[in-house]
Coordinates of C-alpha atoms in Angstrom, one line a residue:
X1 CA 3.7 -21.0 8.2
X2 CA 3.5 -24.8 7.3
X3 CA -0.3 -24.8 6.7
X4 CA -0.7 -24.6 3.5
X5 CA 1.4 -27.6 3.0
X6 CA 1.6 -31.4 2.6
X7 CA 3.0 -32.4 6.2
X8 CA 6.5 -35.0 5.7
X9 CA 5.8 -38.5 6.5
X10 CA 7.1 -39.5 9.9
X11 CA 9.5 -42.1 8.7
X12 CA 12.8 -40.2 7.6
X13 CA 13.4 -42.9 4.5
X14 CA 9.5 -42.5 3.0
X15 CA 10.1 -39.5 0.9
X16 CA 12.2 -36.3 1.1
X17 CA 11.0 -34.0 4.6
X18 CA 9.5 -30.6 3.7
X19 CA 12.7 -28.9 5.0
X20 CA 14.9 -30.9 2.4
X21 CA 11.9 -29.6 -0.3
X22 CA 12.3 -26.1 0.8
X23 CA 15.9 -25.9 1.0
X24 CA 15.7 -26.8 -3.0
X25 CA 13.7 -24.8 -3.9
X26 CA 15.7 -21.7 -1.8
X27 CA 18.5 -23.0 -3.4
X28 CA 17.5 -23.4 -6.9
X29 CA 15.9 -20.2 -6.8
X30 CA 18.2 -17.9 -5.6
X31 CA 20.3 -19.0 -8.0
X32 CA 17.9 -18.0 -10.7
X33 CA 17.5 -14.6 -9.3
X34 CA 21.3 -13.9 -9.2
X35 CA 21.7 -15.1 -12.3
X36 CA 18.4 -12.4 -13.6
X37 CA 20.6 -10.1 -11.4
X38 CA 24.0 -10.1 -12.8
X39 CA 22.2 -10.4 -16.7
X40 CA 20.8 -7.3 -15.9
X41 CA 23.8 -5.6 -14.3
X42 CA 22.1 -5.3 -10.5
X43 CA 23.4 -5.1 -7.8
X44 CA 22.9 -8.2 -5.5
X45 CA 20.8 -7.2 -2.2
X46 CA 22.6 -6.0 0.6
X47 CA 21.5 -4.5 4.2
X48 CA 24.4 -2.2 3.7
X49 CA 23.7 1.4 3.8
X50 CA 24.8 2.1 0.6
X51 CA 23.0 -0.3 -1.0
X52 CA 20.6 1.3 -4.3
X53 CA 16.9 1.0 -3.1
X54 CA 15.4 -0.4 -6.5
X55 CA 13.3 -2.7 -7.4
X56 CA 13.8 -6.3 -8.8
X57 CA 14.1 -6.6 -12.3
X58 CA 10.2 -8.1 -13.6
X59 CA 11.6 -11.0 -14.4
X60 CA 13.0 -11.9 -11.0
X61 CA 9.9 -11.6 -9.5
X62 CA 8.8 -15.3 -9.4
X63 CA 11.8 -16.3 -8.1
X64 CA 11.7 -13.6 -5.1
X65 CA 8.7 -15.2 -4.3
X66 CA 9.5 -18.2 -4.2
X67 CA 12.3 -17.7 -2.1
X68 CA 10.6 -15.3 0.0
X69 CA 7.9 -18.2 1.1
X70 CA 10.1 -20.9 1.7
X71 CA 12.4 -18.8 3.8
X72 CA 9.2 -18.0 5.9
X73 CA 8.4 -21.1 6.0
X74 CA 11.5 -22.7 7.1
X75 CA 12.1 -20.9 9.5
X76 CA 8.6 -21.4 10.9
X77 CA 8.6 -25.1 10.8
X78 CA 11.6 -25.4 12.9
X79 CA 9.9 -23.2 15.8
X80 CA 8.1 -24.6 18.6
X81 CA 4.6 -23.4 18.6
X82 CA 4.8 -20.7 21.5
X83 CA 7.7 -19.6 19.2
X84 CA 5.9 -19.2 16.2
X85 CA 3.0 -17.2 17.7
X86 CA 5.4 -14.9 19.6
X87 CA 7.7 -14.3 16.6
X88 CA 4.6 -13.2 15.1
X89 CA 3.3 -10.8 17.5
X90 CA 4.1 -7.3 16.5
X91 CA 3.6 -5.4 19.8
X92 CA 7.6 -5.4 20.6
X93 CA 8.2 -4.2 17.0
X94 CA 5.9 -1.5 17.4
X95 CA 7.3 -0.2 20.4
X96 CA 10.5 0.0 19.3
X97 CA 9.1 1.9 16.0
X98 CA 7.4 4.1 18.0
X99 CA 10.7 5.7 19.6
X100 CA 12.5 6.0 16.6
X101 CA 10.0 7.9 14.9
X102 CA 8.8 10.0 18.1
X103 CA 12.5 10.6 19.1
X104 CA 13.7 10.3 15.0
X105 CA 16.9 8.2 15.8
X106 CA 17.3 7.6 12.2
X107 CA 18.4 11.0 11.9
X108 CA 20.5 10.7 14.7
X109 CA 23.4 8.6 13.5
X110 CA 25.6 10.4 10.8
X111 CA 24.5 9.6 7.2
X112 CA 28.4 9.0 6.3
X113 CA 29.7 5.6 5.4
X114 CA 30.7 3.9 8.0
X115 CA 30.4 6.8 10.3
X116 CA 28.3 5.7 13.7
X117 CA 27.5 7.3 16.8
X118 CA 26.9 6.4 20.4
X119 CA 24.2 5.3 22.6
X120 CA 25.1 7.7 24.8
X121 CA 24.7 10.3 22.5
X122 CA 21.5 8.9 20.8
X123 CA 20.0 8.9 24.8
X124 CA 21.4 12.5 25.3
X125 CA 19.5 13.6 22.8
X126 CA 16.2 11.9 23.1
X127 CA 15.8 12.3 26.6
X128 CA 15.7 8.6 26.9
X129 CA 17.6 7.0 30.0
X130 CA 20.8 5.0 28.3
X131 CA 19.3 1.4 29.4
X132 CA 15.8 2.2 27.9
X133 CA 18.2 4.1 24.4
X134 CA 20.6 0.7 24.2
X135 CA 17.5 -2.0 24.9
X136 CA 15.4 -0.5 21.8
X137 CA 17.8 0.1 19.4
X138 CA 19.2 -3.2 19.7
X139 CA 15.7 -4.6 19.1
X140 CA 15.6 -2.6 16.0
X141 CA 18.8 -4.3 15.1
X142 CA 16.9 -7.7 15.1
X143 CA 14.9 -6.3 12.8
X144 CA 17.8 -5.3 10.5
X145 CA 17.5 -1.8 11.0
X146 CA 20.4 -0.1 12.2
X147 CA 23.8 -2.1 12.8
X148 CA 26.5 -2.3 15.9
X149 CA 29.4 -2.3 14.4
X150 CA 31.7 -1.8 17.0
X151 CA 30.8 -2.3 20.7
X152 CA 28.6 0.6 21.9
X153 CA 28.4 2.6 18.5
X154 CA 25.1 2.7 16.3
X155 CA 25.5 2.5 12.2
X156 CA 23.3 2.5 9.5
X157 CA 21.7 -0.1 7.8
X158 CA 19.9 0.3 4.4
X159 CA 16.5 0.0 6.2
X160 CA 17.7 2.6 9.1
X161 CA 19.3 5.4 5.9
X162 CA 15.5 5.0 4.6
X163 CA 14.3 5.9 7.6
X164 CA 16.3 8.7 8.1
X165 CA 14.7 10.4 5.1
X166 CA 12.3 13.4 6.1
X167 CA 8.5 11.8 4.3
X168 CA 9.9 8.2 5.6
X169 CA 10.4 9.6 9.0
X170 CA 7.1 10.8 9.0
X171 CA 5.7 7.3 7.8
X172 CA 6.7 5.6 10.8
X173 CA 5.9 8.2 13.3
X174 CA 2.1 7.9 11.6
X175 CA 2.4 4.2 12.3
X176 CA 3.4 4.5 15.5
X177 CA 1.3 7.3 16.8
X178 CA -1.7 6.8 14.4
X179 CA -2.0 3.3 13.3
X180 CA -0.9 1.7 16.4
X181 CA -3.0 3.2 19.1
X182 CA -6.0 2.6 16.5
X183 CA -5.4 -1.2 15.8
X184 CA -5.4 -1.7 19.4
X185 CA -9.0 -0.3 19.5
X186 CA -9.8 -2.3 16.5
X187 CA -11.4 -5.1 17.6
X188 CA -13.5 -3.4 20.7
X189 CA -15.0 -1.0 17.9
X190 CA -15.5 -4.5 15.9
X191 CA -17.3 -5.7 18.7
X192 CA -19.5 -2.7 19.9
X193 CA -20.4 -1.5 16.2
X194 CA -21.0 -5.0 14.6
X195 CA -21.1 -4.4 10.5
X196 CA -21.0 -0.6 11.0
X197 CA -20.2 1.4 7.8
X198 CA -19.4 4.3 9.8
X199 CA -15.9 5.4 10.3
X200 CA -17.2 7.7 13.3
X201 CA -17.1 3.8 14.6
X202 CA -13.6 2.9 14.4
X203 CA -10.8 2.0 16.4
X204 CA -9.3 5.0 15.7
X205 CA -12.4 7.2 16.9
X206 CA -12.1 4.8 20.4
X207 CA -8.3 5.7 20.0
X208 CA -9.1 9.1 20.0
X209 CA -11.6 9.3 23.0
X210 CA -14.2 10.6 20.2
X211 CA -17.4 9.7 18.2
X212 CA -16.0 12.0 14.6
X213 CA -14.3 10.1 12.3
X214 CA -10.5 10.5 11.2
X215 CA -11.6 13.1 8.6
X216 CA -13.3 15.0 11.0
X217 CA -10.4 14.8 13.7
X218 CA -8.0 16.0 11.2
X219 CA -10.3 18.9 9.4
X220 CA -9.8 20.2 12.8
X221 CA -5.8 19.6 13.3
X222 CA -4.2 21.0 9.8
X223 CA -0.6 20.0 11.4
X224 CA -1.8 16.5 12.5
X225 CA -3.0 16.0 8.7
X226 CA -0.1 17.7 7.0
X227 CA 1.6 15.1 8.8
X228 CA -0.7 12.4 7.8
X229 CA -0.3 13.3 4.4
X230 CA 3.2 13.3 4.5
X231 CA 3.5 9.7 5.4
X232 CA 1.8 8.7 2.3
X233 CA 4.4 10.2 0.3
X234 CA 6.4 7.0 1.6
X235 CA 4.2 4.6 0.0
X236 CA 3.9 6.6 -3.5
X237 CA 7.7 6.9 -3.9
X238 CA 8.1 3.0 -3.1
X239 CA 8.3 1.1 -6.4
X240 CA 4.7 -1.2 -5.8
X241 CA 3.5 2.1 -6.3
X242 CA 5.1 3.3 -9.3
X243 CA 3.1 5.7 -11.7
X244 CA 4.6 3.5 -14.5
X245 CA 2.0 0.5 -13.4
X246 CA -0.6 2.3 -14.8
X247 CA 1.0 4.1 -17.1
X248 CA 2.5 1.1 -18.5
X249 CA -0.6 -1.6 -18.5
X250 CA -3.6 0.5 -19.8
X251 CA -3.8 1.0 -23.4
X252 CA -4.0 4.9 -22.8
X253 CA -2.8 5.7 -26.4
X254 CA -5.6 4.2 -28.2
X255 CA -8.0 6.3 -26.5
X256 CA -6.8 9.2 -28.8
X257 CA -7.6 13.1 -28.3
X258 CA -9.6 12.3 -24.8
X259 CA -10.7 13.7 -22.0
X260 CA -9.5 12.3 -18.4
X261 CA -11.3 12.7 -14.9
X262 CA -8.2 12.0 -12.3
X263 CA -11.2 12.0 -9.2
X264 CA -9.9 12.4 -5.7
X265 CA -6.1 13.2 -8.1
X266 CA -4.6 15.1 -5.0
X267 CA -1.5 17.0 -6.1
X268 CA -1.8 15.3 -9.5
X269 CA 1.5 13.3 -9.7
X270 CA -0.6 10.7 -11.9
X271 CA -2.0 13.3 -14.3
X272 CA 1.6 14.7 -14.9
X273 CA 2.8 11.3 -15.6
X274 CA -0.5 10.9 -18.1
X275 CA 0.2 13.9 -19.7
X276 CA 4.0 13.8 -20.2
X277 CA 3.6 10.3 -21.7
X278 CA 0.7 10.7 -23.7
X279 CA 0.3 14.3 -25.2
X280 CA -3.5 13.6 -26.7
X281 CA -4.9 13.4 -23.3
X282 CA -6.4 16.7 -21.4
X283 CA -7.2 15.7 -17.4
X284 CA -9.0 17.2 -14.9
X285 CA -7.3 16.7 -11.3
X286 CA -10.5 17.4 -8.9
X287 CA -10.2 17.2 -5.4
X288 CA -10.9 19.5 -2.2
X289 CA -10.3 23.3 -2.5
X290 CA -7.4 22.8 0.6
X291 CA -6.2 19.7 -1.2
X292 CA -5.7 21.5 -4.6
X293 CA -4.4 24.7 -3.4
X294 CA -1.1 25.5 -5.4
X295 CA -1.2 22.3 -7.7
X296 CA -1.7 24.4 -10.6
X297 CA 1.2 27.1 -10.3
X298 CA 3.7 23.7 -9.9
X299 CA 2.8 22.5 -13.2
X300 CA 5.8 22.6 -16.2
X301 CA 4.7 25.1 -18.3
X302 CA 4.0 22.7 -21.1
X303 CA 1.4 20.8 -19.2
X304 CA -0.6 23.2 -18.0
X305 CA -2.7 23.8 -21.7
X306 CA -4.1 19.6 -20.7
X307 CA -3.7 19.5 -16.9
X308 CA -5.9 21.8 -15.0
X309 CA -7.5 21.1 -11.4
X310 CA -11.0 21.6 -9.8
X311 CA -12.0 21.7 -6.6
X312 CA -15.0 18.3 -6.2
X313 CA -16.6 16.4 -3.5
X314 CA -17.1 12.7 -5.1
X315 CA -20.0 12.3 -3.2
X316 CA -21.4 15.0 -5.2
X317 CA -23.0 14.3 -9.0
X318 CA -19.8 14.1 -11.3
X319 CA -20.0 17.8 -13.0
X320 CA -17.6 16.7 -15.9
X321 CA -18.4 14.9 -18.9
X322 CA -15.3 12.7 -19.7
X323 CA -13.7 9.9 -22.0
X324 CA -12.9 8.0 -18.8
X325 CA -12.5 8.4 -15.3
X326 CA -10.0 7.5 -13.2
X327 CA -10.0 6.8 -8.9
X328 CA -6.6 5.5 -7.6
X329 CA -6.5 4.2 -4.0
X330 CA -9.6 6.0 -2.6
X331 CA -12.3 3.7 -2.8
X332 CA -11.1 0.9 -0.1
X333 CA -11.0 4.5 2.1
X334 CA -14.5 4.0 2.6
X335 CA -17.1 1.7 3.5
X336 CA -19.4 -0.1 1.0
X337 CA -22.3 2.3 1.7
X338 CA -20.0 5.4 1.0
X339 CA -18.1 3.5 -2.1
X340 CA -21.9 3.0 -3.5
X341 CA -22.2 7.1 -3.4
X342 CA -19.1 8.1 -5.1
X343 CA -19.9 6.0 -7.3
X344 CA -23.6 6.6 -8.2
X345 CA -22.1 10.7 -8.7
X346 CA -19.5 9.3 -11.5
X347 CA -23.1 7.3 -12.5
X348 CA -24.8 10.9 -13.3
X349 CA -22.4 11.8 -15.8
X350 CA -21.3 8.4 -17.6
X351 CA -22.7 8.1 -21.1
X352 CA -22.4 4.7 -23.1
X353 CA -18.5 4.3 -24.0
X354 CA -17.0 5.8 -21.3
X355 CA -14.9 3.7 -18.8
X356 CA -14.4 3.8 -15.1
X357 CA -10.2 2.7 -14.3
X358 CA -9.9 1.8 -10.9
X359 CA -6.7 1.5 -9.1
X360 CA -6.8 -0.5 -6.0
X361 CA -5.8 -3.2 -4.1
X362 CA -7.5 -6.4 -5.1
X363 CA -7.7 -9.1 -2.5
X364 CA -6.9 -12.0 -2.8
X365 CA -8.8 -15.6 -2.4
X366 CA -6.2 -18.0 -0.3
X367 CA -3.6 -19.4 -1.7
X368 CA -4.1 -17.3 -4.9
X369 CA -0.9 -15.7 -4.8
X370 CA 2.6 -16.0 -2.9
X371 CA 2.0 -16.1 0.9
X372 CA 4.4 -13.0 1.4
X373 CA 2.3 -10.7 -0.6
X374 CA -0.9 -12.2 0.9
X375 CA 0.5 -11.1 4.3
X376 CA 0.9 -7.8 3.5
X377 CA -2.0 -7.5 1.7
X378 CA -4.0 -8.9 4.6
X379 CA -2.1 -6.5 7.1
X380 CA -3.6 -3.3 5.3
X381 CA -6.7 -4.7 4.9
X382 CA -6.8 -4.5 8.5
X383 CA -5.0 -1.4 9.1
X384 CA -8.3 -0.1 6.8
X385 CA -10.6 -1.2 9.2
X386 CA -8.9 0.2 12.0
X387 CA -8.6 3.4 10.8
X388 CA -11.5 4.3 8.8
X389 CA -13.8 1.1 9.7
X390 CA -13.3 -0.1 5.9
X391 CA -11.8 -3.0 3.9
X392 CA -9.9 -3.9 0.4
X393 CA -11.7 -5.9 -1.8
X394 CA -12.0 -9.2 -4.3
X395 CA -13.1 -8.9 -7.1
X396 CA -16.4 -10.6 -6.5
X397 CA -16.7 -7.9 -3.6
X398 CA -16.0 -5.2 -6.8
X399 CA -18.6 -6.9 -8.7
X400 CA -21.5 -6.9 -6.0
X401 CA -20.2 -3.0 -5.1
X402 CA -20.5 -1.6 -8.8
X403 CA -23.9 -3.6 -9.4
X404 CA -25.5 -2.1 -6.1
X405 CA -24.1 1.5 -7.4
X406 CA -25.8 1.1 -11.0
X407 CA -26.2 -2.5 -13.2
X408 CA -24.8 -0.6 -16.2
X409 CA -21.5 -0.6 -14.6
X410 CA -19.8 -3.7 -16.0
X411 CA -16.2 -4.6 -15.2
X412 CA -14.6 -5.7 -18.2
X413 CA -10.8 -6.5 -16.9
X414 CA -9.1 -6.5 -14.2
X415 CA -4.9 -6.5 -14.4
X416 CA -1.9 -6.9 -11.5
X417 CA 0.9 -5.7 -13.4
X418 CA 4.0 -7.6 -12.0
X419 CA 6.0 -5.8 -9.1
X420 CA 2.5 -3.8 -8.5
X421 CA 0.6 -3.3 -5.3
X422 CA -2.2 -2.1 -7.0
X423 CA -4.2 -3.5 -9.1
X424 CA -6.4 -2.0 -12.5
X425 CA -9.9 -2.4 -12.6
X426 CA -11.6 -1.5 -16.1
X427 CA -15.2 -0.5 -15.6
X428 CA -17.1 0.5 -18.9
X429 CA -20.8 1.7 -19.0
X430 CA -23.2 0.0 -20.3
X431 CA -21.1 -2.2 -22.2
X432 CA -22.1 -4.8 -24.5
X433 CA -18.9 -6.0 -25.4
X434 CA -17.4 -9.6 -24.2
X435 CA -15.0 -10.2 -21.8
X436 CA -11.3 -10.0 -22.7
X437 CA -10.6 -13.6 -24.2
X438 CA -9.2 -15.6 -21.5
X439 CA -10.8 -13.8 -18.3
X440 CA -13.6 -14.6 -17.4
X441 CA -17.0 -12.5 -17.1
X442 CA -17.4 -12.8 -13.1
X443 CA -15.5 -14.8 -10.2
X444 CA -12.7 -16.8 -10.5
X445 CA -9.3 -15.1 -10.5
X446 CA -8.2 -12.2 -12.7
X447 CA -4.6 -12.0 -11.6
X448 CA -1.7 -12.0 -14.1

């Protein structure tokens, strides 16, 4: 949208209009890209099918968003307001992702280039009449996914192929049958539980007719959360959530022969990634007995000496002592007054030197970073409060959280490696040490 922008003077021959300004930089920019592209031997991105899913190279990355945000723009300015606000609403979208994950369409249509099939076929086999099959897949064509090449027959599109994929699948299903129903509660729990660090008060507890929260609903369906846990695979094999982030931008070598606590590690994808690359380090997955079941027997053989797993409840007094621990994307799982628990057990067992790495989402202030990625970071902000009645956080928020939990928790650094949804948090214990040079101590903004 045009708001963060200077509006264009009203006389035509004052100075250039903001569409002439964003055209430009479109322009200008997408040459830059291309030419980052073909330097690096890429291909150039394409909606067909066989298209390689990968990400840009790192050094591309300005460039996509700049011409990610004055594309949105653009095209906003020149809509009418009732047209703006409409092609913003996300009700129709949802809909028509709804069916193809209920009814998996994506699988439907043959996975063989330029191989389609038709919408009486797709409606034969969903049980869907043919008006109600044609009407939403041709919605999800405005959305780029899926194609019409030829009157009547459905193709793939890159977007549709991904979908097609088993874990994907799964992701939008989740979304449609999970996030949806509980966004639409969202702001009547908002309203009747003001400030409530429950998640027994959500939107999807009023989704659910039910005053448990979403781990209690699930403890009690082990389908439901297998397939809950199956659409997250989606988001750890998407490249914003790379293991190489961390791997990559935390000086794990220098720590030596030490001892890791991956807390809340799952499956442990992260410590084999930690291991593999950095042979001095011995980890401790913990996580719940269910959770961990198995992990162990699919390690490589040569891990398993340095990767072991233990079944933990982080609410519980850390039992381990440990060089550093480590919590990737469970924190903004929880409300403030839980987050203040798990971290108060890893409290019980820090000693001075040890360090707290924290891999989350880091918020934002407006206008801090490319209005694309603000969106989207803004969007699961609120998909956290919907589901379990919780938030992302600034780093001011981070600050106030690990001060509440304990004072001698100090956060040192904070890093957004390039191309990375998450973000790294370094926490030491009673440190004494000064800031990296050229961050500052507390507020402002930490983002590189």
């Amino acid at each position: 949208m045009a708001t963060n922008t200077t509006p264009a003077s009203s006389s035509p021959l004052s100075s250039t209009s903001r569409i002439i300004q964003l055209a430009a930089t479109i322009s200008s920019s997408v040459a830059k890209l291309q030419e980052i592209l073909d330097a690096a031997g890429s291909p150039s991105p394409s909606f067909d099918q066989d298209a390689p899913v990968a990400p840009l190279p790192r050094e591309a990355l300005a460039f996509q968003d700049a011409v990610l945000d004055a594309t949105a723009e653009l095209h906003d300015l020149l809509l009418e307001p009732i047209e703006l606000i409409f092609s913003h609403g996300a009700h129709n979208n949802m809909a028509c992702l709804q069916a193809i994950g209920r009814f998996n369409i994506a699988a439907l249509v043959p996975l063989a280039a330029a191989a389609t099939t038709s919408f009486e076929d797709i409606a034969a086999k969903t049980g869907l009449s043919l008006s109600m099959t044609r009407r939403l897949v041709r919605h999800a064509m405005t959305m780029r996914i899926f194609c019409e090449p030829q009157p009547g027959f459905v193709g793939h599109t890159q977007a549709s192929r991904w979908l097609a994929v088993p874990h994907n699948s799964t992701w939008i299903t989740t979304a449609g049958d999970e996030m949806w129903p509980a966004t639409l509660k969202m702001i009547e729990s908002a309203h009747t539980y003001p400030d409530s660090q429950e998640a027994s008060q959500s939107g999807f507890s009023l989704a659910n007719n039910t005053t448990q929260s979403i781990y209690d609903v699930m403890a009690m369906d082990p389908p439901r959360a297998q397939r809950f846990a199956t659409a997250m695979h989606a988001y750890a094999g998407s490249p914003g959530f790379d293991a190489a982030h961390v791997l990559d931008h935390h000086d794990w070598a220098s720590l030596g022969p030490a001892k890791v606590v991956d807390v809340g590690g799952s499956q442990g994808h992260i410590a084999r990634a930690l291991a593999s690359r950095f042979p001095e380090l011995d980890i401790t997955v913990q996580d719940f007995a269910p959770v961990i079941q198995g992990a162990e027997d699919a390690l490589p053989p040569d891990l398993r000496p340095r990767v072991r797993f233990m079944a933990h409840n982080f609410f519980a007094p850390q039992p381990l002592r440990a060089d550093v621990y480590y919590c990737r994307w469970i924190f903004h799982n929880w409300t403030d007054k839980y987050a203040v628990l798990i971290l108060r057990g890893l409290a019980s067992a820090m000693t001075p030197g040890s360090r707290l790495l924290i891999q989350e989402i880091c918020m934002p202030e407006p206008g801090e970073i490319a209005h694309w990625r603000d969106k989207m970071y803004r969007a699961m902000d609120l998909n956290m409060a919907a589901v379990f009645n919780s938030h992302e956080r600034t780093v001011s928020q981070w600050e106030t959280l690990l001060a509440e939990a304990d004072p001698r928790f100090q956060l040192r650094d904070v890093v957004s490696p390039p191309g990375s949804v998450l973000s790294l948090f370094d926490v030491r214990w009673n440190a004494t040490e000064e800031m990296v040079e050229g961050r500052p101590k507390s507020g402002g903004s930490y983002l590189v």
